[in-house]
XYZ file of N, CA and C in Angstrom:
591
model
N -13.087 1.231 -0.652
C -12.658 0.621 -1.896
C -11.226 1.026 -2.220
N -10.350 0.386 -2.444
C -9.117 0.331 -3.085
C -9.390 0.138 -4.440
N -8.417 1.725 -5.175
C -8.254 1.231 -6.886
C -6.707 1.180 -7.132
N -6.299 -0.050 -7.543
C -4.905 -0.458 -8.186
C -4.885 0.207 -9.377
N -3.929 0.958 -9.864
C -3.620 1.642 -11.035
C -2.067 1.389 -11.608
N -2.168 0.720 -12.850
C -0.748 0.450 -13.300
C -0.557 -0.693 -14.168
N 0.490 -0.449 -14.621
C 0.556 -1.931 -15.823
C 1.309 -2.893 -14.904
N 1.209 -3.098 -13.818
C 1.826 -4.010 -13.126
C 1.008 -4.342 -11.546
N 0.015 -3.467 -11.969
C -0.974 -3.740 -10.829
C -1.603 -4.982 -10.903
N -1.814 -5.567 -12.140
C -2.329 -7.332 -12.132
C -1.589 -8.003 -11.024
N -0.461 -8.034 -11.362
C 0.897 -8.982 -10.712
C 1.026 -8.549 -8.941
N 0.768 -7.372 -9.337
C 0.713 -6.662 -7.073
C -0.389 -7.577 -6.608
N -1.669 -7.342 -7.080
C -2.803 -7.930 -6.860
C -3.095 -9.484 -6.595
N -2.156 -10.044 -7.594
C -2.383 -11.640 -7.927
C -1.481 -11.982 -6.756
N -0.310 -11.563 -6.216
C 0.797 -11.699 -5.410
C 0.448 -12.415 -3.907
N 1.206 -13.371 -3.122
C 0.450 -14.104 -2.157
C 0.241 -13.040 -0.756
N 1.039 -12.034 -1.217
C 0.668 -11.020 0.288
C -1.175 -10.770 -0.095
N -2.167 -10.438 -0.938
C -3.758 -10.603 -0.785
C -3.703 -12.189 -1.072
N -3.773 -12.617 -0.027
C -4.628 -14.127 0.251
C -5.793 -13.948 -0.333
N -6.826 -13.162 -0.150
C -7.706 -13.529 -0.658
C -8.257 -13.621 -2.495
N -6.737 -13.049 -2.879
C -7.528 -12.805 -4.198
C -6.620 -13.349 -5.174
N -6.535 -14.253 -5.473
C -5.981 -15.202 -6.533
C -5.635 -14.960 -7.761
N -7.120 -14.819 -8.768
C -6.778 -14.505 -10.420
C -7.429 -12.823 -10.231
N -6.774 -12.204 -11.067
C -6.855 -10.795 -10.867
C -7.284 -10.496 -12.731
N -8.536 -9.419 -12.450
C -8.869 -9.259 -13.954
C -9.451 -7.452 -13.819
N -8.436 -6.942 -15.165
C -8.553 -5.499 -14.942
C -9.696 -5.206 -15.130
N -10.311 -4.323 -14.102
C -11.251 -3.060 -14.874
C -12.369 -3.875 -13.430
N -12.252 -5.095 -13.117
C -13.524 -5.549 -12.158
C -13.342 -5.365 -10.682
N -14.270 -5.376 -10.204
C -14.447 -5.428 -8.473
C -14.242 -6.677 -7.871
N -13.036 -6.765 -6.918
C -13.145 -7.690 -5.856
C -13.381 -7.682 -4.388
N -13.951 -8.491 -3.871
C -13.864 -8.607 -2.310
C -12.163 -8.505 -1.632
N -12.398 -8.067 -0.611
C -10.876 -7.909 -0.130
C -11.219 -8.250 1.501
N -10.710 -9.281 1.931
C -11.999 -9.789 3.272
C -10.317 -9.045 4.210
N -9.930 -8.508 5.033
C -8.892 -7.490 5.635
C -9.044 -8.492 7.452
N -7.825 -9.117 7.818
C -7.945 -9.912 9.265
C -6.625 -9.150 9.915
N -6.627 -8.493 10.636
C -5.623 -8.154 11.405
C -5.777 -8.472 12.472
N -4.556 -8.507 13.421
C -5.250 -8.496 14.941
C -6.074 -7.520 15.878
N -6.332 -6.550 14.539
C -6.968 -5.631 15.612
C -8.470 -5.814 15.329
N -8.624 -6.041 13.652
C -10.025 -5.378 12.803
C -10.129 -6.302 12.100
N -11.381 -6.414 12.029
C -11.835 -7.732 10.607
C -12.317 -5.994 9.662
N -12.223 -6.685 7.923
C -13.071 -5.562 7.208
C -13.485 -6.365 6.184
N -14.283 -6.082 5.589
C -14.198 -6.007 4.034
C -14.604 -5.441 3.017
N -13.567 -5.339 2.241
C -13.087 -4.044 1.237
C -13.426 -4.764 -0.243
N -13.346 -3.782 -1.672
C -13.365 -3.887 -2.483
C -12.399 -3.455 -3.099
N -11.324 -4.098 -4.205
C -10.480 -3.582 -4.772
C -10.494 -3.893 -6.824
N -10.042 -2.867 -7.008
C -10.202 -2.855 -8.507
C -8.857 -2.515 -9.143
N -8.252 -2.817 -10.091
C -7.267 -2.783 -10.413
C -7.409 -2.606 -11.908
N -6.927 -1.383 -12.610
C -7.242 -0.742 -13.866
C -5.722 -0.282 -14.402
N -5.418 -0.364 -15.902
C -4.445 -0.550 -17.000
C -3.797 1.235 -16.775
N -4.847 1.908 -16.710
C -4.612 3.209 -16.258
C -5.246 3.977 -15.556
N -4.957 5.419 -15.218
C -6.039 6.209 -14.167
C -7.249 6.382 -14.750
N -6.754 6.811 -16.587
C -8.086 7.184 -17.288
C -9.470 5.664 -17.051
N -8.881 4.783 -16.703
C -9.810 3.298 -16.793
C -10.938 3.713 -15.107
N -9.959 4.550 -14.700
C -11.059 5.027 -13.065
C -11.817 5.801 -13.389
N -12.188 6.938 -14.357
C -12.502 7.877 -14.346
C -13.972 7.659 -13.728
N -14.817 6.928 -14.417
C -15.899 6.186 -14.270
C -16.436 5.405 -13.234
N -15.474 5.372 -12.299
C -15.795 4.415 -11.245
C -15.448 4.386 -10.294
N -16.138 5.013 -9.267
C -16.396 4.803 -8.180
C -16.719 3.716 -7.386
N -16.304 3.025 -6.030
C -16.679 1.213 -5.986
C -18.338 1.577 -5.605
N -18.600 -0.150 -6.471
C -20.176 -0.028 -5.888
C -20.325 0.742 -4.530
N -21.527 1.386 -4.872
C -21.803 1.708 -3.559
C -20.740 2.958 -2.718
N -20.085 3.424 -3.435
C -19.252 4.475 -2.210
C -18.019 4.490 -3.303
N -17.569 6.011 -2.506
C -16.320 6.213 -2.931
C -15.043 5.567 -2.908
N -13.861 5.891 -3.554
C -12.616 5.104 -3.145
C -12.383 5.807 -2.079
N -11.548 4.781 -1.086
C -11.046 5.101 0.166
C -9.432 4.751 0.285
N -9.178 4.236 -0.762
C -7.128 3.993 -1.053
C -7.276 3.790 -2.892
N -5.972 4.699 -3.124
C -5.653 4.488 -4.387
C -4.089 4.245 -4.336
N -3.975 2.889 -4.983
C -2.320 2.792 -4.979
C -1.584 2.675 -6.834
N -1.237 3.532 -7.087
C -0.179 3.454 -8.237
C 0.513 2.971 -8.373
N 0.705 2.246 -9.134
C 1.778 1.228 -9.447
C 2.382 1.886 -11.025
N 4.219 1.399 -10.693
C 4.534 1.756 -12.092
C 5.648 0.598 -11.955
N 6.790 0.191 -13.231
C 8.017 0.094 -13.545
C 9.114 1.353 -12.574
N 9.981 0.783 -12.142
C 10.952 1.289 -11.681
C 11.925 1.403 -12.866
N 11.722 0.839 -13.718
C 13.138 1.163 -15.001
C 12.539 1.936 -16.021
N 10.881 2.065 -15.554
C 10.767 3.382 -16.836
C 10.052 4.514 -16.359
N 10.829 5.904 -16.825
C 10.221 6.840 -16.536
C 9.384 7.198 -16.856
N 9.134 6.930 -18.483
C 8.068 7.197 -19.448
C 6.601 6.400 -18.520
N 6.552 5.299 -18.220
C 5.744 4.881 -17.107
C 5.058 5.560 -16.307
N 6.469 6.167 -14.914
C 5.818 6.889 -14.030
C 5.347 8.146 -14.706
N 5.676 8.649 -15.933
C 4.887 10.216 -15.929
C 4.066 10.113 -16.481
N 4.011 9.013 -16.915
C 2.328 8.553 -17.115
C 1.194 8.550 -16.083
N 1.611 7.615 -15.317
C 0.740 7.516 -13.637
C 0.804 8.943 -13.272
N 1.906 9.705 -13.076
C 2.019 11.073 -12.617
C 1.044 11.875 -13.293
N 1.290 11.793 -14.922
C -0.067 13.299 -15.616
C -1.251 12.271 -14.876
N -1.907 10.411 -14.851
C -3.440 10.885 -14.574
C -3.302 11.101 -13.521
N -2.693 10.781 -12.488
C -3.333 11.020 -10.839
C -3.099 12.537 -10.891
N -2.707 13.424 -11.289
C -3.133 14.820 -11.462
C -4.078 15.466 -12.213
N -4.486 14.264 -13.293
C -5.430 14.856 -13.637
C -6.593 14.563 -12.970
N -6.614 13.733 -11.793
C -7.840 13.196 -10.778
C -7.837 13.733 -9.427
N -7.035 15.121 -9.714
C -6.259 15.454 -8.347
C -7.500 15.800 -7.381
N -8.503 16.605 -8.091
C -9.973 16.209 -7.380
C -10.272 15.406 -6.492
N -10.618 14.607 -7.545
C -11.158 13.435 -6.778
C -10.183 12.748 -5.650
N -8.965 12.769 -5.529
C -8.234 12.505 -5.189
C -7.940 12.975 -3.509
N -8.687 14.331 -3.679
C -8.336 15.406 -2.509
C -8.676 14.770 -1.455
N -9.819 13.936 -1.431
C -10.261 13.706 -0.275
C -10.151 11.756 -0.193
N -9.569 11.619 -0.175
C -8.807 9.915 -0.514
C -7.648 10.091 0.701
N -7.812 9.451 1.603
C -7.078 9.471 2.787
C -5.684 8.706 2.246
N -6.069 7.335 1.915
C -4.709 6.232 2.363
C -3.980 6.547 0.396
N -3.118 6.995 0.248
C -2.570 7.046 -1.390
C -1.076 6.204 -1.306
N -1.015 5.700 -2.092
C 0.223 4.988 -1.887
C 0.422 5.247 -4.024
N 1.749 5.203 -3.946
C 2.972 4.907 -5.441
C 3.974 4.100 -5.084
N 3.625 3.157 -5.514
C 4.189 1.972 -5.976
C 5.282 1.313 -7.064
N 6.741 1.796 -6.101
C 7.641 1.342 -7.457
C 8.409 -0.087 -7.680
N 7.947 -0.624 -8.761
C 8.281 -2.072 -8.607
C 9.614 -2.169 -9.476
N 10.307 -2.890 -8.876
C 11.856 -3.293 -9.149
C 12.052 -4.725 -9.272
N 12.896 -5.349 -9.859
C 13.714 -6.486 -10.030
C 14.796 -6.484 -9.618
N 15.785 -5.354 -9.269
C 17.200 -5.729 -8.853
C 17.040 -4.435 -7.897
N 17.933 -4.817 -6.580
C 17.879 -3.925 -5.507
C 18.813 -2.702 -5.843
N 20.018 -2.666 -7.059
C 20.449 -1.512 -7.840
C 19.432 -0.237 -8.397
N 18.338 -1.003 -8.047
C 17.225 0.087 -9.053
C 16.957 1.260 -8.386
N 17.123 0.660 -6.442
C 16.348 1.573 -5.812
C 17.160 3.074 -6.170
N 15.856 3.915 -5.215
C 15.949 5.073 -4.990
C 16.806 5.489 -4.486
N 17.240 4.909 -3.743
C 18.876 4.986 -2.779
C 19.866 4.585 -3.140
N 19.540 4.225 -4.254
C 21.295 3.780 -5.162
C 21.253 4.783 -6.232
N 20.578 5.787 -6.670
C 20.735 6.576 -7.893
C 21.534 7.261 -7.576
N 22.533 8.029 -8.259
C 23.479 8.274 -8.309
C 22.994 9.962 -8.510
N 22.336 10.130 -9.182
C 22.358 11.785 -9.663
C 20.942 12.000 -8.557
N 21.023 13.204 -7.884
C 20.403 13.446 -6.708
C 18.815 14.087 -7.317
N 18.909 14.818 -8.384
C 18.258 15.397 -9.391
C 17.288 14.573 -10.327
N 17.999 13.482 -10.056
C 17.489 12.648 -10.872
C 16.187 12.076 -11.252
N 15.342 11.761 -11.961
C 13.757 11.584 -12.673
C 13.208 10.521 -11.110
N 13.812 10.082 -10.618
C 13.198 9.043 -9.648
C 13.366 9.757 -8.280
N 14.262 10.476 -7.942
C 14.135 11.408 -6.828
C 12.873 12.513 -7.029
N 13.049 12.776 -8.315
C 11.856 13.522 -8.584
C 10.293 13.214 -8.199
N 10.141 11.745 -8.662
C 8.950 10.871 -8.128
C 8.959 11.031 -6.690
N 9.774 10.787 -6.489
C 9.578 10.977 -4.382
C 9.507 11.973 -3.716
N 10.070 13.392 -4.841
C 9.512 14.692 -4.213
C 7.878 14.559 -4.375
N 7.349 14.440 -5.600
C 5.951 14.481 -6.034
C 5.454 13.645 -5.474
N 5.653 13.076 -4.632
C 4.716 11.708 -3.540
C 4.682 12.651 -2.611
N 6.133 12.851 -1.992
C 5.580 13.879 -0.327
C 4.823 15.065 -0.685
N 4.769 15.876 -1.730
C 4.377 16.974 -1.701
C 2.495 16.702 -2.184
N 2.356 15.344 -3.055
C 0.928 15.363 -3.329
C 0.348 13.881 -2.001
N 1.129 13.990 -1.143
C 0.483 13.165 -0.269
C 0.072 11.630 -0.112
N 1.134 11.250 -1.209
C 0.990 9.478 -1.307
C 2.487 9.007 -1.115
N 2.081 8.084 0.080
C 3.830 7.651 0.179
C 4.605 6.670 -1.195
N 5.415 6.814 -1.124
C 6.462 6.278 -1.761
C 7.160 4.889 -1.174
N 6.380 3.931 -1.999
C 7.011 2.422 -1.363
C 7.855 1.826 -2.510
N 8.601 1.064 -2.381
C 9.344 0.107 -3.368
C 9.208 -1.513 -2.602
N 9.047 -2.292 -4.460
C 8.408 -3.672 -3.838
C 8.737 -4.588 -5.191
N 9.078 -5.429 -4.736
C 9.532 -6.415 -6.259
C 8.319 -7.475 -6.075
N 7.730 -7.695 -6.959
C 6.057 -8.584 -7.377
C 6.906 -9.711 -7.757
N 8.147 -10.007 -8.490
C 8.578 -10.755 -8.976
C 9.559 -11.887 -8.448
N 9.725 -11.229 -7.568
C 10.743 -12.232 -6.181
C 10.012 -11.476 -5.051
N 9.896 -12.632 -4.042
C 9.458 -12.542 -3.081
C 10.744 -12.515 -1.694
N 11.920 -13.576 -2.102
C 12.908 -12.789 -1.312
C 13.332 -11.757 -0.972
N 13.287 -10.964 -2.630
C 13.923 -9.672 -2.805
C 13.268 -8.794 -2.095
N 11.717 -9.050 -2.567
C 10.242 -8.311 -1.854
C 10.398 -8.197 -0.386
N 11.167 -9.304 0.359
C 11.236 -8.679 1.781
C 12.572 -8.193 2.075
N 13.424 -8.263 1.525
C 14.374 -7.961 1.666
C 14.661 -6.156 1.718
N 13.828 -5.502 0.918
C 13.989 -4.346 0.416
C 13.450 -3.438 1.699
N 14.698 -2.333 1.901
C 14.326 -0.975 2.635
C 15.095 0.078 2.001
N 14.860 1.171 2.411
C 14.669 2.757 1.799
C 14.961 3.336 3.257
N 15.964 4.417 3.108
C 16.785 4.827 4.059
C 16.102 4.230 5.364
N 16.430 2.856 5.496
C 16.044 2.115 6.842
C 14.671 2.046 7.249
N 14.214 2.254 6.433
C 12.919 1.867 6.545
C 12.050 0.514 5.531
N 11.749 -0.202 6.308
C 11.183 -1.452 5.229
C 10.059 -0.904 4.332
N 10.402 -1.843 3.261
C 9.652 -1.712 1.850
C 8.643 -3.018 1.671
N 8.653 -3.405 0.390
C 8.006 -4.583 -0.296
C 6.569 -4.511 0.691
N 5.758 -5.554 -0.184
C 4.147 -5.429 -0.687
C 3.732 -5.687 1.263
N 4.468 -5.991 2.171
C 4.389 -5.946 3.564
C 3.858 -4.883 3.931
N 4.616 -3.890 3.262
C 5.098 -2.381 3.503
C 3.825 -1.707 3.072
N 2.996 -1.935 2.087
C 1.373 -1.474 1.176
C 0.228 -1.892 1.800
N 1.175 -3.147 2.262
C -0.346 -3.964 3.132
C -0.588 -3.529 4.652
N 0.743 -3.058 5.071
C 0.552 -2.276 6.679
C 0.054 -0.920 6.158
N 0.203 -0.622 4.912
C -0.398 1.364 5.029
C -1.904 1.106 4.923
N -2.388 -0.019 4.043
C -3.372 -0.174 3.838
C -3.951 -0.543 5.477
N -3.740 -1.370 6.096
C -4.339 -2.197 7.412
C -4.252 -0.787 8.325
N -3.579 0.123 8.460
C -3.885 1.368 8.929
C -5.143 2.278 8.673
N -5.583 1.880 7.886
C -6.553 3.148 7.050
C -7.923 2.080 7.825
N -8.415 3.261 8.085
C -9.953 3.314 8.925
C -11.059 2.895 7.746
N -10.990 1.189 7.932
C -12.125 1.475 7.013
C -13.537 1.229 7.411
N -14.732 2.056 6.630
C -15.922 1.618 7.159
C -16.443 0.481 7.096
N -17.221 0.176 8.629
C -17.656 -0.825 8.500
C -16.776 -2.249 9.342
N -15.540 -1.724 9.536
C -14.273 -2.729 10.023
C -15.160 -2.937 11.571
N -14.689 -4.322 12.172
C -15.379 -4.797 13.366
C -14.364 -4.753 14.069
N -13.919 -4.478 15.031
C -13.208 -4.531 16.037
C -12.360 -5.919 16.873
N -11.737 -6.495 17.098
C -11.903 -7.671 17.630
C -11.602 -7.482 19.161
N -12.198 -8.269 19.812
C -11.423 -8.217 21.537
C -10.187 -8.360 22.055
N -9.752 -7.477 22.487
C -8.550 -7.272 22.954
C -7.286 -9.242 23.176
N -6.367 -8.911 22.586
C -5.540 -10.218 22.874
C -5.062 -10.422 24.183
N -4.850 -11.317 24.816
C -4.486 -11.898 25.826
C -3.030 -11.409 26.116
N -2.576 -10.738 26.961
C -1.693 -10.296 27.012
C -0.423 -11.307 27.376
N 0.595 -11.295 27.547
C 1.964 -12.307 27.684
C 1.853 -12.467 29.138
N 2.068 -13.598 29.652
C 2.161 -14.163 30.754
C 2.733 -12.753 31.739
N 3.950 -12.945 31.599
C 4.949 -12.053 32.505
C 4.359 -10.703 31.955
N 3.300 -10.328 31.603
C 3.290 -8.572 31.240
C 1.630 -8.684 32.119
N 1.212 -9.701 32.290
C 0.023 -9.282 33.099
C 0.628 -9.913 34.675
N 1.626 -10.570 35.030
C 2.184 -10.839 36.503
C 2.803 -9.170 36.949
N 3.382 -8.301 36.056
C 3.910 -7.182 36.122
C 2.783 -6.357 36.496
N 1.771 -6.325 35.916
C 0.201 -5.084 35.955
C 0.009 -5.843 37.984
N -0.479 -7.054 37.792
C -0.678 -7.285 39.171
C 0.077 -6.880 40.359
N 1.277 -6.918 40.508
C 1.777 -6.206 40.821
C 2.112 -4.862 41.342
N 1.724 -4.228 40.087
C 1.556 -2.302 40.629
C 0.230 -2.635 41.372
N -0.629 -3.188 41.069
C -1.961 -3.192 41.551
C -2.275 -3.437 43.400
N -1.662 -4.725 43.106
C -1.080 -4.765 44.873
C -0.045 -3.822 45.638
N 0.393 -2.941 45.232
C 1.867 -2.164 45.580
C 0.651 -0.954 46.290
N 0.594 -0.681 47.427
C 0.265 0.732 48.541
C 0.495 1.896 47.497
């Protein structure tokens, strides 16, 4: 189970990177049907106004297995909000493999890599991600150009970037699919060594 946490977690959720999930309504359980080329899954995701809205809930049936935070990138008052509950859930939290914080922006000036003071309340957020074990993504919900456009010291960002941490995470129950057909010229190459003395 995935729990979305944030006043902007509606808009992550509703966003066309989850195909499957269209109108998004806080506090409920959705199906999350997961197709990669490797794994079929399907997941449940919930998306709540704040952490205190999780306290209570666990997904049917089983624990959470990803919690992603979502905040405003232009307010701090925001993130130390998300920051006091996910510490105050640090518990429950301990054993939650995939964690992601989620900072959503409108103008690519916002990022983390353009702040100017090194000290600063948003560098701060990204110490407190590596040190409590949830990466630190940036992603604009609101443009989708911008949304792919965006990387962090060379590394890509936007909701791509949440949906590969997520498609990483082992979830139960995921089916496997059969191996893909490899590229013409990469299985003439294998034959090859094969015939070679």
């Amino acid at each position: 189970y995935v729990s979305g946490v944030g006043s902007l977690g509606r808009d992550l959720a509703a966003c066309s990177k989850w195909e499957s999930l269209k109108e998004i309504e806080k506090g409920k359980w959705y199906r999350w049907n997961i197709d990669t080329p490797y794994y079929e899954a399907t997941t449940r995701l919930r998306v709540a106004a704040a952490v205190e809205d999780l306290a209570a809930s666990s997904g049917p049936g089983g624990s959470e297995e990803a919690v992603v935070g979502v905040f405003d990138i232009a307010s701090e008052e925001e993130w130390s909000k998300l920051r006091r509950g996910l510490e105050g859930r640090r518990d429950d939290h301990e054993a939650v493999e995939t964690k992601v914080v989620l900072a959503c922006l409108s103008d690519p000036k916002q990022s983390l890599e353009k702040e100017e003071d090194e000290g600063g309340w948003l560098s701060k957020c990204y110490d407190w991600c590596l040190e409590n074990g949830f990466e630190y993504v940036e992603a604009s919900v609101g443009s989708e150009e911008l949304d792919e456009s965006l990387t962090l010291y060379g590394d890509k960002q936007g909701v791509s970037r949440l949906v590969e941490v997520l498609h990483c995470h082992r979830w139960p129950g995921q089916t496997l699919k059969e191996r893909q057909v490899r590229h013409h010229h990469q299985g003439e190459e294998e034959e090859e060594e094969e015939e070679a003395p």
